[in-house]
CSV table of C-alpha atoms in Angstrom, one decimal:
chain,number,residue,atom,x,y,z
P,1,LEU,CA,8.6,-7.6,11.2
P,2,THR,CA,11.1,-5.0,10.4
P,3,ALA,CA,11.0,-1.6,12.0
P,4,VAL,CA,11.3,0.7,9.1
P,5,ASP,CA,13.1,3.4,11.0
P,6,THR,CA,15.9,1.0,11.5
P,7,PHE,CA,15.5,-0.5,8.1
P,8,GLY,CA,18.0,0.2,5.4
P,9,TRP,CA,16.1,1.3,2.4
P,10,GLU,CA,19.3,1.9,0.5
P,11,GLU,CA,20.4,-1.7,1.2
P,12,ALA,CA,17.0,-2.9,0.1
P,13,TYR,CA,17.3,-0.8,-3.0
P,14,VAL,CA,20.7,-2.3,-3.8
P,15,GLN,CA,19.7,-5.8,-2.9
P,16,TYR,CA,16.3,-6.0,-4.7
P,17,GLY,CA,16.5,-3.2,-7.2
P,18,GLU,CA,17.7,-5.1,-10.2
P,19,GLY,CA,15.3,-7.9,-9.7
P,20,LEU,CA,12.5,-5.4,-9.3
P,21,VAL,CA,13.4,-3.7,-12.5
P,22,ARG,CA,13.2,-7.0,-14.4
P,23,PHE,CA,9.9,-7.7,-12.7
P,24,ALA,CA,8.6,-4.2,-13.7
P,25,ALA,CA,9.8,-4.7,-17.2
P,26,ALA,CA,7.4,-7.6,-17.5
P,27,LEU,CA,4.6,-5.5,-16.2
P,28,VAL,CA,5.0,-2.2,-17.9
P,29,GLY,CA,7.7,-2.7,-20.5
P,30,SER,CA,11.4,-1.9,-20.6
P,31,ASP,CA,10.9,1.8,-21.1
P,32,ASN,CA,9.0,2.4,-17.9
P,33,ALA,CA,10.5,-0.2,-15.7
P,34,GLU,CA,13.3,1.7,-14.0
P,35,ASP,CA,11.1,4.7,-13.5
P,36,LEU,CA,8.5,2.6,-11.9
P,37,VAL,CA,10.9,1.0,-9.4
P,38,ALA,CA,12.5,4.4,-8.6
P,39,SER,CA,9.1,6.0,-8.0
P,40,THR,CA,8.1,3.1,-5.8
P,41,PHE,CA,11.1,3.5,-3.6
P,42,LEU,CA,10.5,7.2,-3.5
P,43,GLY,CA,7.0,6.5,-2.4
P,44,LEU,CA,8.3,4.3,0.3
P,45,LEU,CA,10.7,6.8,1.5
P,46,ARG,CA,8.0,9.4,1.7
P,47,SER,CA,5.5,7.3,3.5
P,48,ARG,CA,7.9,5.3,5.7
P,49,PRO,CA,5.5,2.5,6.6
P,50,ARG,CA,5.8,1.6,10.2
P,51,LEU,CA,6.4,-2.1,10.0
P,52,ILE,CA,6.8,-4.4,7.0
P,53,GLU,CA,6.8,-8.1,6.9
P,54,HIS,CA,9.0,-10.0,4.4
P,55,THR,CA,10.8,-7.1,2.7
P,56,SER,CA,11.1,-8.8,-0.7
P,57,ALA,CA,7.5,-9.7,-1.0
P,58,TYR,CA,6.5,-6.2,0.2
P,59,LEU,CA,8.6,-4.6,-2.5
P,60,TYR,CA,7.2,-6.8,-5.2
P,61,GLN,CA,3.7,-6.0,-4.1
P,62,CYS,CA,4.5,-2.3,-4.2
P,63,VAL,CA,5.9,-2.6,-7.7
P,64,LEU,CA,2.9,-4.6,-8.9
P,65,ASN,CA,0.5,-2.0,-7.4
P,66,ALA,CA,2.5,0.8,-9.0
P,67,ALA,CA,2.2,-1.0,-12.3
P,68,GLN,CA,-1.5,-1.3,-11.9
P,69,LYS,CA,-1.7,2.4,-11.2
P,70,HIS,CA,0.4,3.0,-14.3
P,71,HIS,CA,-1.9,0.7,-16.3
P,72,ARG,CA,-5.0,2.6,-15.2
P,73,ALA,CA,-3.4,5.9,-15.9
P,74,GLU,CA,-2.5,4.8,-19.4
P,75,PHE,CA,-5.9,3.4,-19.9
P,76,ARG,CA,-7.6,6.6,-18.9
P,77,ARG,CA,-5.3,8.6,-21.0
P,78,SER,CA,-5.9,6.5,-24.0
P,79,ARG,CA,-9.6,6.5,-23.4
P,80,ARG,CA,-9.5,10.3,-23.2
P,81,GLU,CA,-7.4,10.8,-26.2
P,82,LEU,CA,-9.1,8.0,-28.2
P,83,THR,CA,-5.8,7.1,-29.7
P,84,SER,CA,-5.2,3.7,-28.7
P,85,THR,CA,-6.4,0.9,-26.5
P,86,THR,CA,-3.0,-0.3,-25.8
P,87,ALA,CA,-2.3,0.3,-22.2
P,88,ILE,CA,1.3,-0.9,-22.1
P,89,SER,CA,4.1,0.1,-24.3
P,90,TYR,CA,6.7,-2.5,-24.6
P,91,GLU,CA,10.0,-1.7,-26.1
P,92,ALA,CA,9.6,-4.4,-28.7
P,93,HIS,CA,12.8,-4.3,-30.8
P,94,ASP,CA,13.8,-7.7,-31.8
P,95,VAL,CA,11.2,-9.2,-29.5
P,96,ASP,CA,8.8,-11.9,-30.5
P,97,SER,CA,5.8,-9.6,-31.2
P,98,ASP,CA,3.3,-12.4,-30.8
P,99,VAL,CA,4.5,-13.0,-27.2
P,100,VAL,CA,4.5,-9.3,-26.5
P,101,ASN,CA,1.0,-9.0,-27.7
P,102,ALA,CA,-0.1,-12.0,-25.7
P,103,LEU,CA,1.5,-10.4,-22.6
P,104,ARG,CA,-0.3,-7.1,-23.4
P,105,SER,CA,-3.6,-8.9,-23.2
P,106,LEU,CA,-2.9,-10.0,-19.6
P,107,SER,CA,-3.6,-7.9,-16.6
P,108,PRO,CA,-0.7,-6.6,-14.6
P,109,GLN,CA,-1.4,-9.2,-11.9
P,110,GLN,CA,-1.5,-12.0,-14.5
P,111,ARG,CA,1.8,-10.7,-16.0
P,112,ALA,CA,3.3,-10.7,-12.5
P,113,ILE,CA,2.2,-14.3,-11.9
P,114,VAL,CA,3.5,-15.4,-15.3
P,115,TYR,CA,6.8,-13.6,-14.8
P,116,LEU,CA,7.4,-15.1,-11.4
P,117,SER,CA,6.2,-18.6,-12.5
P,118,TYR,CA,8.3,-18.7,-15.7
P,119,TRP,CA,11.2,-16.4,-15.3
P,120,GLU,CA,11.8,-16.8,-11.6
P,121,ASP,CA,10.5,-20.4,-11.7
P,122,LEU,CA,8.6,-20.0,-8.5
P,123,SER,CA,5.9,-22.5,-7.4
P,124,ALA,CA,2.3,-21.2,-7.1
P,125,SER,CA,2.6,-21.0,-3.4
P,126,ALA,CA,5.8,-19.0,-3.6
P,127,VAL,CA,4.2,-16.7,-6.1
P,128,ALA,CA,1.2,-16.3,-3.8
P,129,ALA,CA,3.5,-15.4,-0.9
P,130,ARG,CA,5.5,-13.0,-3.0
P,131,LEU,CA,2.4,-11.1,-4.3
P,132,GLY,CA,0.3,-11.4,-1.2
P,133,LEU,CA,-2.4,-13.4,-3.0
P,134,SER,CA,-4.1,-16.7,-2.2
P,135,SER,CA,-2.8,-19.8,-3.8
P,136,GLY,CA,-6.3,-20.2,-5.4
P,137,THR,CA,-6.0,-16.9,-7.1
P,138,VAL,CA,-2.5,-17.7,-8.4
P,139,HIS,CA,-3.7,-21.1,-9.8
P,140,LYS,CA,-6.7,-19.5,-11.4
P,141,GLN,CA,-4.9,-16.5,-12.9
P,142,LEU,CA,-2.1,-18.7,-14.1
P,143,ALA,CA,-4.5,-21.1,-15.8
P,144,ARG,CA,-6.2,-18.1,-17.5
P,145,SER,CA,-2.9,-16.6,-18.5
P,146,ARG,CA,-1.8,-19.9,-20.0
P,147,GLN,CA,-5.0,-20.2,-21.9
P,148,ARG,CA,-4.6,-16.8,-23.4
P,149,LEU,CA,-1.0,-17.4,-24.2
P,150,ARG,CA,-1.9,-20.7,-25.9
P,151,GLU,CA,-4.6,-18.9,-27.9
P,152,ALA,CA,-2.2,-16.2,-29.0
P,153,LEU,CA,0.8,-18.4,-29.7
P,154,GLY,CA,-0.8,-21.6,-30.8
R,1,MET,CA,8.9,-27.1,-9.9
R,2,SER,CA,5.5,-28.4,-9.0
R,3,ARG,CA,2.5,-27.0,-10.8
R,4,THR,CA,-1.1,-27.7,-9.9
R,5,TYR,CA,-2.2,-27.9,-13.5
R,6,PRO,CA,0.3,-30.0,-15.2
R,7,ASP,CA,-2.1,-30.8,-18.0
R,8,ASP,CA,-2.6,-27.1,-18.5
R,9,GLU,CA,1.1,-26.3,-18.9
R,10,LEU,CA,2.4,-24.5,-21.9
R,11,SER,CA,4.4,-26.4,-24.4
R,12,ASP,CA,8.2,-26.3,-24.2
R,13,ALA,CA,8.3,-24.2,-27.3
R,14,MET,CA,5.9,-21.7,-25.9
R,15,GLN,CA,7.7,-21.5,-22.6
R,16,ARG,CA,10.9,-20.9,-24.4
R,17,ARG,CA,9.4,-18.0,-26.4
R,18,LEU,CA,7.9,-16.6,-23.3
R,19,THR,CA,11.1,-16.7,-21.2
R,20,ASP,CA,13.0,-15.2,-24.2
R,21,VAL,CA,10.7,-12.2,-24.2
R,22,LEU,CA,10.7,-11.8,-20.5
R,23,GLY,CA,14.5,-11.9,-20.4
R,24,THR,CA,14.7,-9.4,-23.3
R,25,LEU,CA,12.4,-7.0,-21.6
R,26,GLY,CA,14.5,-7.1,-18.5
R,27,ASP,CA,17.7,-6.8,-20.4
R,28,ASP,CA,16.4,-3.8,-22.3
R,29,ALA,CA,15.3,-1.9,-19.2
R,30,LEU,CA,17.4,1.0,-18.1
R,31,PRO,CA,19.8,0.2,-15.3
R,32,LEU,CA,18.7,1.2,-11.9
R,33,ARG,CA,19.8,4.7,-11.0
R,34,PRO,CA,22.0,5.2,-7.9
R,35,PHE,CA,20.1,5.5,-4.7
R,36,ASN,CA,21.2,9.0,-4.1
R,37,GLU,CA,19.7,10.0,-7.4
R,38,LEU,CA,16.2,9.0,-6.4
R,39,GLY,CA,15.4,12.5,-5.3
R,40,VAL,CA,15.4,11.7,-1.6
R,41,HIS,CA,16.6,15.2,-0.8
R,42,ASP,CA,13.7,16.6,-2.5
R,43,LEU,CA,11.2,14.9,-0.2
R,44,PRO,CA,8.7,17.3,1.3
R,45,SER,CA,9.3,18.8,4.7
R,46,HIS,CA,6.8,16.6,6.4
R,47,PHE,CA,9.1,13.7,5.8
R,48,ASP,CA,11.7,15.2,8.2
R,49,GLU,CA,9.0,16.4,10.6
R,50,ARG,CA,7.5,13.0,10.9
R,51,HIS,CA,10.8,11.4,11.4
R,52,GLN,CA,11.7,13.9,14.1
R,53,ARG,CA,8.4,13.3,15.8
R,54,ARG,CA,8.9,9.6,15.9
R,55,LEU,CA,12.4,10.1,17.2
R,56,ALA,CA,11.1,12.4,19.9
R,57,LEU,CA,8.5,9.9,20.9
R,58,ALA,CA,11.1,7.2,21.0
R,59,LEU,CA,13.2,9.4,23.4
R,60,VAL,CA,10.4,9.9,25.9
R,61,PRO,CA,11.1,6.8,27.9
R,62,ALA,CA,14.8,7.5,28.0
R,63,VAL,CA,14.1,11.1,29.3
R,64,ALA,CA,11.8,9.7,31.9
R,65,VAL,CA,14.4,7.3,33.1
R,66,LEU,CA,16.9,10.1,33.3
R,67,ILE,CA,14.6,12.3,35.3
R,68,GLY,CA,13.8,9.4,37.6
R,69,ALA,CA,17.5,8.8,38.1
R,70,LEU,CA,18.1,12.4,38.9
R,71,VAL,CA,15.3,12.5,41.5
R,72,ALA,CA,16.5,9.3,43.1
R,73,GLY,CA,20.0,10.7,43.2
R,74,ALA,CA,18.8,13.8,44.9
R,75,PHE,CA,17.4,11.7,47.8
R,76,ARG,CA,20.6,9.7,48.0
R,77,TRP,CA,22.8,12.8,48.0
R,78,THR,CA,20.7,14.5,50.6
R,79,SER,CA,21.3,11.7,53.1
R,80,ALA,CA,25.0,11.5,52.4
R,81,ASP,CA,27.4,12.7,55.0
R,82,ASP,CA,29.3,16.0,54.9
R,83,SER,CA,32.5,14.5,53.9
R,84,VAL,CA,31.0,13.0,50.8
R,85,GLN,CA,29.4,16.3,50.0
R,86,SER,CA,32.6,18.2,50.4
R,87,ASP,CA,34.3,15.7,48.1
R,88,ASN,CA,31.6,16.2,45.5
R,89,GLN,CA,31.1,19.9,45.5
R,90,VAL,CA,29.2,20.0,42.3
R,91,LYS,CA,27.0,17.1,43.3
R,92,SER,CA,26.2,18.6,46.7
R,93,THR,CA,25.2,21.9,45.2
R,94,SER,CA,22.8,20.1,43.0
R,95,SER,CA,21.5,18.1,45.8
R,96,ILE,CA,20.8,21.2,47.9
R,97,GLU,CA,18.7,22.6,45.1
R,98,LEU,CA,16.9,19.4,44.6
R,99,SER,CA,16.5,18.5,48.2
R,100,ALA,CA,15.1,21.9,48.9
R,101,ASP,CA,12.4,21.1,46.4
R,102,VAL,CA,11.8,17.8,48.0
R,103,THR,CA,11.5,19.1,51.5
R,104,SER,CA,9.3,22.0,50.5
R,105,SER,CA,6.7,19.7,49.1
R,106,PRO,CA,5.8,16.0,49.5
R,107,PRO,CA,7.6,13.8,47.1
R,108,ARG,CA,5.7,13.2,43.9
R,109,THR,CA,5.9,10.4,41.6
R,110,ALA,CA,6.1,11.1,38.0
R,111,PRO,CA,2.9,10.2,36.1
R,112,PRO,CA,3.3,6.8,34.6
R,113,ILE,CA,4.2,6.8,30.9
R,114,ASN,CA,1.7,4.8,29.0
R,115,PRO,CA,3.6,2.9,26.3
R,116,HIS,CA,0.4,2.2,24.5
R,117,PRO,CA,-1.6,5.4,24.5
R,118,ALA,CA,-5.1,5.2,23.4
R,119,PRO,CA,-5.6,6.1,19.8
R,120,PRO,CA,-6.9,9.6,19.2
R,121,THR,CA,-10.6,9.7,19.1
R,122,PRO,CA,-12.0,10.7,15.7
R,123,ALA,CA,-12.5,14.3,15.2
R,124,ALA,CA,-15.9,15.7,16.0
R,125,GLY,CA,-18.3,14.5,13.4
R,126,LEU,CA,-19.7,11.2,12.4
R,127,VAL,CA,-18.1,7.9,12.6
R,128,ILE,CA,-19.0,5.7,9.7
R,129,GLU,CA,-20.1,2.2,10.7
R,130,ARG,CA,-18.7,-0.6,8.8
R,131,ARG,CA,-20.9,-3.4,7.9
R,132,SER,CA,-19.3,-6.8,7.9
R,133,MET,CA,-20.0,-9.2,5.1
R,134,THR,CA,-21.7,-12.5,5.6
R,135,ASP,CA,-20.3,-15.7,4.1
R,136,ALA,CA,-23.1,-15.7,1.5
R,137,GLU,CA,-22.1,-12.2,0.4
R,138,ARG,CA,-18.5,-13.2,0.2
R,139,THR,CA,-19.4,-16.1,-2.0
R,140,ARG,CA,-21.6,-14.0,-4.2
R,141,LEU,CA,-19.1,-11.2,-4.5
R,142,ASP,CA,-16.2,-13.5,-5.1
R,143,GLY,CA,-18.0,-15.0,-8.1
R,144,GLU,CA,-15.9,-17.7,-9.7
R,145,ASP,CA,-12.7,-16.4,-8.3
R,146,GLU,CA,-11.6,-18.5,-5.3
R,147,ARG,CA,-9.9,-15.6,-3.7
R,148,PRO,CA,-11.7,-14.4,-0.7
R,149,LEU,CA,-12.2,-10.6,-0.5
R,150,ASP,CA,-9.5,-9.2,1.7
R,151,CYS,CA,-8.6,-5.9,3.2
R,152,ASP,CA,-7.2,-4.8,-0.1
R,153,ASP,CA,-10.5,-5.0,-1.8
R,154,VAL,CA,-12.2,-1.7,-2.4
R,155,GLY,CA,-15.0,-1.9,0.1
R,156,GLU,CA,-12.8,-3.3,2.8
R,157,ALA,CA,-10.1,-0.8,2.2
R,158,PHE,CA,-12.5,2.0,2.1
R,159,TRP,CA,-13.3,1.6,5.7
R,160,ASP,CA,-10.2,0.1,7.0
R,161,PHE,CA,-8.2,3.1,5.8
R,162,ASN,CA,-10.2,5.5,7.8
R,163,PRO,CA,-13.2,4.4,9.8
R,164,GLY,CA,-13.5,7.7,11.5
R,165,VAL,CA,-13.8,10.1,8.6
R,166,SER,CA,-14.8,13.4,10.0
R,167,LEU,CA,-17.9,14.6,8.3
R,168,GLY,CA,-18.4,17.7,10.4
R,169,SER,CA,-21.7,18.9,11.6
R,170,ALA,CA,-22.6,21.7,9.3
R,171,PRO,CA,-25.3,20.9,6.8
R,172,ARG,CA,-23.7,20.0,3.6
R,173,SER,CA,-24.5,18.5,0.3
R,174,ALA,CA,-23.8,14.9,-0.5
R,175,ASP,CA,-21.3,16.1,-3.0
R,176,GLU,CA,-19.4,17.9,-0.3
R,177,VAL,CA,-19.4,15.0,2.0
R,178,LEU,CA,-18.3,12.7,-0.7
R,179,LEU,CA,-15.5,14.9,-1.7
R,180,GLU,CA,-14.3,15.0,1.9
R,181,VAL,CA,-14.4,11.2,2.1
R,182,ILE,CA,-12.5,10.9,-1.1
R,183,ASN,CA,-9.9,13.4,0.0
R,184,GLU,CA,-9.4,11.3,3.2
R,185,LEU,CA,-9.1,8.1,1.2
R,186,ASN,CA,-6.6,9.5,-1.2
R,187,ARG,CA,-4.6,11.0,1.7
R,188,ASP,CA,-4.5,7.6,3.4
R,189,ALA,CA,-3.8,5.9,0.1
R,190,ARG,CA,-0.8,8.0,-0.4
R,191,GLU,CA,0.5,6.9,3.0
R,192,ASP,CA,0.6,3.2,1.9
R,193,PRO,CA,2.4,2.5,-1.3
R,194,ARG,CA,1.0,-0.9,-1.4
R,195,THR,CA,-2.5,0.2,-1.9
R,196,THR,CA,-3.9,0.0,-5.4
R,197,LEU,CA,-6.6,2.5,-4.7
R,198,ASP,CA,-6.9,5.9,-6.2
R,199,TYR,CA,-10.1,7.8,-6.5
R,200,ASP,CA,-11.2,10.3,-9.0
R,201,TYR,CA,-14.0,12.5,-7.9
R,202,ILE,CA,-16.6,13.4,-10.5
R,203,PRO,CA,-18.5,16.2,-8.9
R,204,THR,CA,-21.1,16.5,-11.7
R,205,THR,CA,-22.5,13.2,-10.9
R,206,GLY,CA,-21.4,12.6,-7.3
R,207,TRP,CA,-19.9,9.3,-8.4
R,208,VAL,CA,-16.4,8.3,-7.9
R,209,GLU,CA,-14.5,6.1,-10.2
R,210,LEU,CA,-12.9,3.3,-8.4
R,211,THR,CA,-10.5,0.8,-9.7
R,212,ASP,CA,-10.1,-2.9,-10.4
R,213,ARG,CA,-10.8,-5.6,-7.9
R,214,GLU,CA,-13.7,-8.0,-7.7
R,215,SER,CA,-17.3,-7.3,-8.1
R,216,THR,CA,-18.8,-6.1,-4.9
R,217,THR,CA,-21.3,-3.9,-3.3
R,218,PHE,CA,-21.1,-2.4,0.2
R,219,VAL,CA,-23.6,-0.2,1.8
R,220,HIS,CA,-22.7,1.9,4.8
R,221,THR,CA,-24.9,4.2,6.8
R,222,ASN,CA,-24.1,6.5,9.6
R,223,GLY,CA,-27.4,7.9,10.4
R,224,ASN,CA,-27.1,10.9,8.2
R,225,TRP,CA,-25.5,9.6,5.1
R,226,ARG,CA,-25.7,6.4,3.1
R,227,PHE,CA,-22.7,5.3,1.2
R,228,ALA,CA,-22.9,2.6,-1.4
R,229,ILE,CA,-19.7,1.3,-2.9
R,230,GLN,CA,-20.4,-0.6,-6.1
R,231,VAL,CA,-17.6,-2.3,-7.9
R,232,SER,CA,-18.3,-4.4,-10.9
R,233,GLY,CA,-16.5,-6.0,-13.7
R,234,ASP,CA,-15.6,-9.2,-15.4
R,235,ALA,CA,-12.6,-10.8,-13.8
R,236,SER,CA,-12.3,-13.1,-16.8
R,237,LEU,CA,-11.5,-10.1,-19.0
R,238,GLY,CA,-8.1,-10.3,-17.5
R,239,ASN,CA,-7.5,-6.6,-17.3
R,240,TRP,CA,-8.5,-3.7,-15.1
R,241,THR,CA,-11.6,-2.8,-17.0
R,242,ARG,CA,-13.5,-3.6,-13.8
R,243,SER,CA,-14.7,-0.4,-12.4
R,244,GLY,CA,-17.1,0.9,-9.9
R,245,ALA,CA,-18.5,3.8,-8.1
R,246,LEU,CA,-19.0,5.2,-4.7
R,247,VAL,CA,-22.2,7.1,-4.2
R,248,CYS,CA,-23.2,9.2,-1.2
R,249,GLU,CA,-26.7,10.3,-0.5
R,250,PRO,CA,-28.7,11.5,2.5
R,251,ASP,CA,-29.9,8.5,4.6
R,252,LEU,CA,-33.6,9.1,4.7
R,253,GLN,CA,-34.4,5.8,6.4
R,254,SER,CA,-32.5,6.5,9.6
R,255,SER,CA,-33.1,9.2,12.0
R,256,SER,CA,-30.1,11.3,12.9
R,257,PRO,CA,-28.6,10.2,16.1
R,258,ASP,CA,-26.8,13.4,16.5
R,259,PRO,CA,-28.4,16.7,17.3
C-alpha cells in the first residue's frame, strides 16, 4: 500500500500518463482521451484517497470508470436529444471504419479488455489484475468481444 | 502469451486490423498536458483544509512526545544541583516555573493518545441495516457471468459507502428520505474516483436511475423505511444499457424501533 500523502502524483502522472491516454483513446476515442486522463488525475488530487494498492492498476481502473461515466453521459445526452445512438465518438480519419464500428459496439469494459489483451499483450490474469476484475469475467468478456469482432470483421 | 480460449482467437488478419486501429487511436490522441496545467491550483478550498487536518493529526504524536520530554526534563532539572542550575540559567528558570507547577499539584500523566480512535458514531438518525446475500442469491444475480458480485456492485456499494446514512427524526416523505440518501451516495462517490456509480434523482417518481453492473435486487429495511435496489439488464448486450432503480417507501411491516 502506498500512503497517498507521501505519494507523488506528479511522478505517477509522468510515469503512467502517456499509457493511460492510449488506453483512454481505445475507450472513448482520440478526441476525448487526454481530457479523460486529465480529469481523472484531477479527481484523484481532489479526493486524495488514503491508501492505494498497485498504483498502475488503480489508475487504469480510475480511467476505465471515468470512461464508463463518459459513456453513460453521452448515452443519456443522445437519448435526450434523440440524435444518435452512438455513445462514443472516435476520431476516425484514416482508420479502418469496420474495426472502429466493431469497437463501438463493445462496452467500455470490453474495450478495455480488448485493448490490454491485444495492444499491451497482457494475459487474461494480468488484465484481470490491471482492471480489478476476476479472471472469469475477463475470459468471458474477451470471448464475447472476439465474437462480436469476428461478426463485424468476418 | 497464453490465452484460455485458443480456439476462439481472432485470425491474424483481424488481430492486425485491430491493433492498427488501437495504435492509430492512441497516436491521434492529444499529448498529455503538463501536470501543472491540470488545474491543481483551482482545487476547492476543502482540498487544503483536509490536507492540513491530516497533517495536524499526524503531528499529534510528535507534540505529545515533546510535551512528555519537557515534563520529564522539568523533574530532572528540579533535582539538579545549584551549580548546574547556575550554568544553565535559562533552563533553571524554566525548571522553576515547571517545578512550581509540579509541587503545587500531584504529577499527572497525560491522557494516553489512542492511535486508533473509534470511528465517529453515525449522526442521530437511523442506521440502515445491510442484508447480506446468500450463495443462492449470488448465483441467481450473477446469472451467466462468472464474476461474483463484489463491493463495486450497485447494491454492495450502496451500503458500503455509507451504512450510517442519517435520516433524521422528523417525519418526512419517502421522496425526501430518498433524496438525502442519494445526496449521501453522490457525496461519497465523489470521494472515490474508482467508483462507477452516479445517481440521478427523479423526484416525480421517487425512482433513481442507477447505472450498469449486473442484475440484482437488494432489499433493506431499517424499521421505518424500506429500500429496494433493483438493477437489471442484459449483460450480453455488451454495453451499459443495464439500468436499475432505487426505491424508498415506508416500511409498513416493521414497527418503528425508535420513538
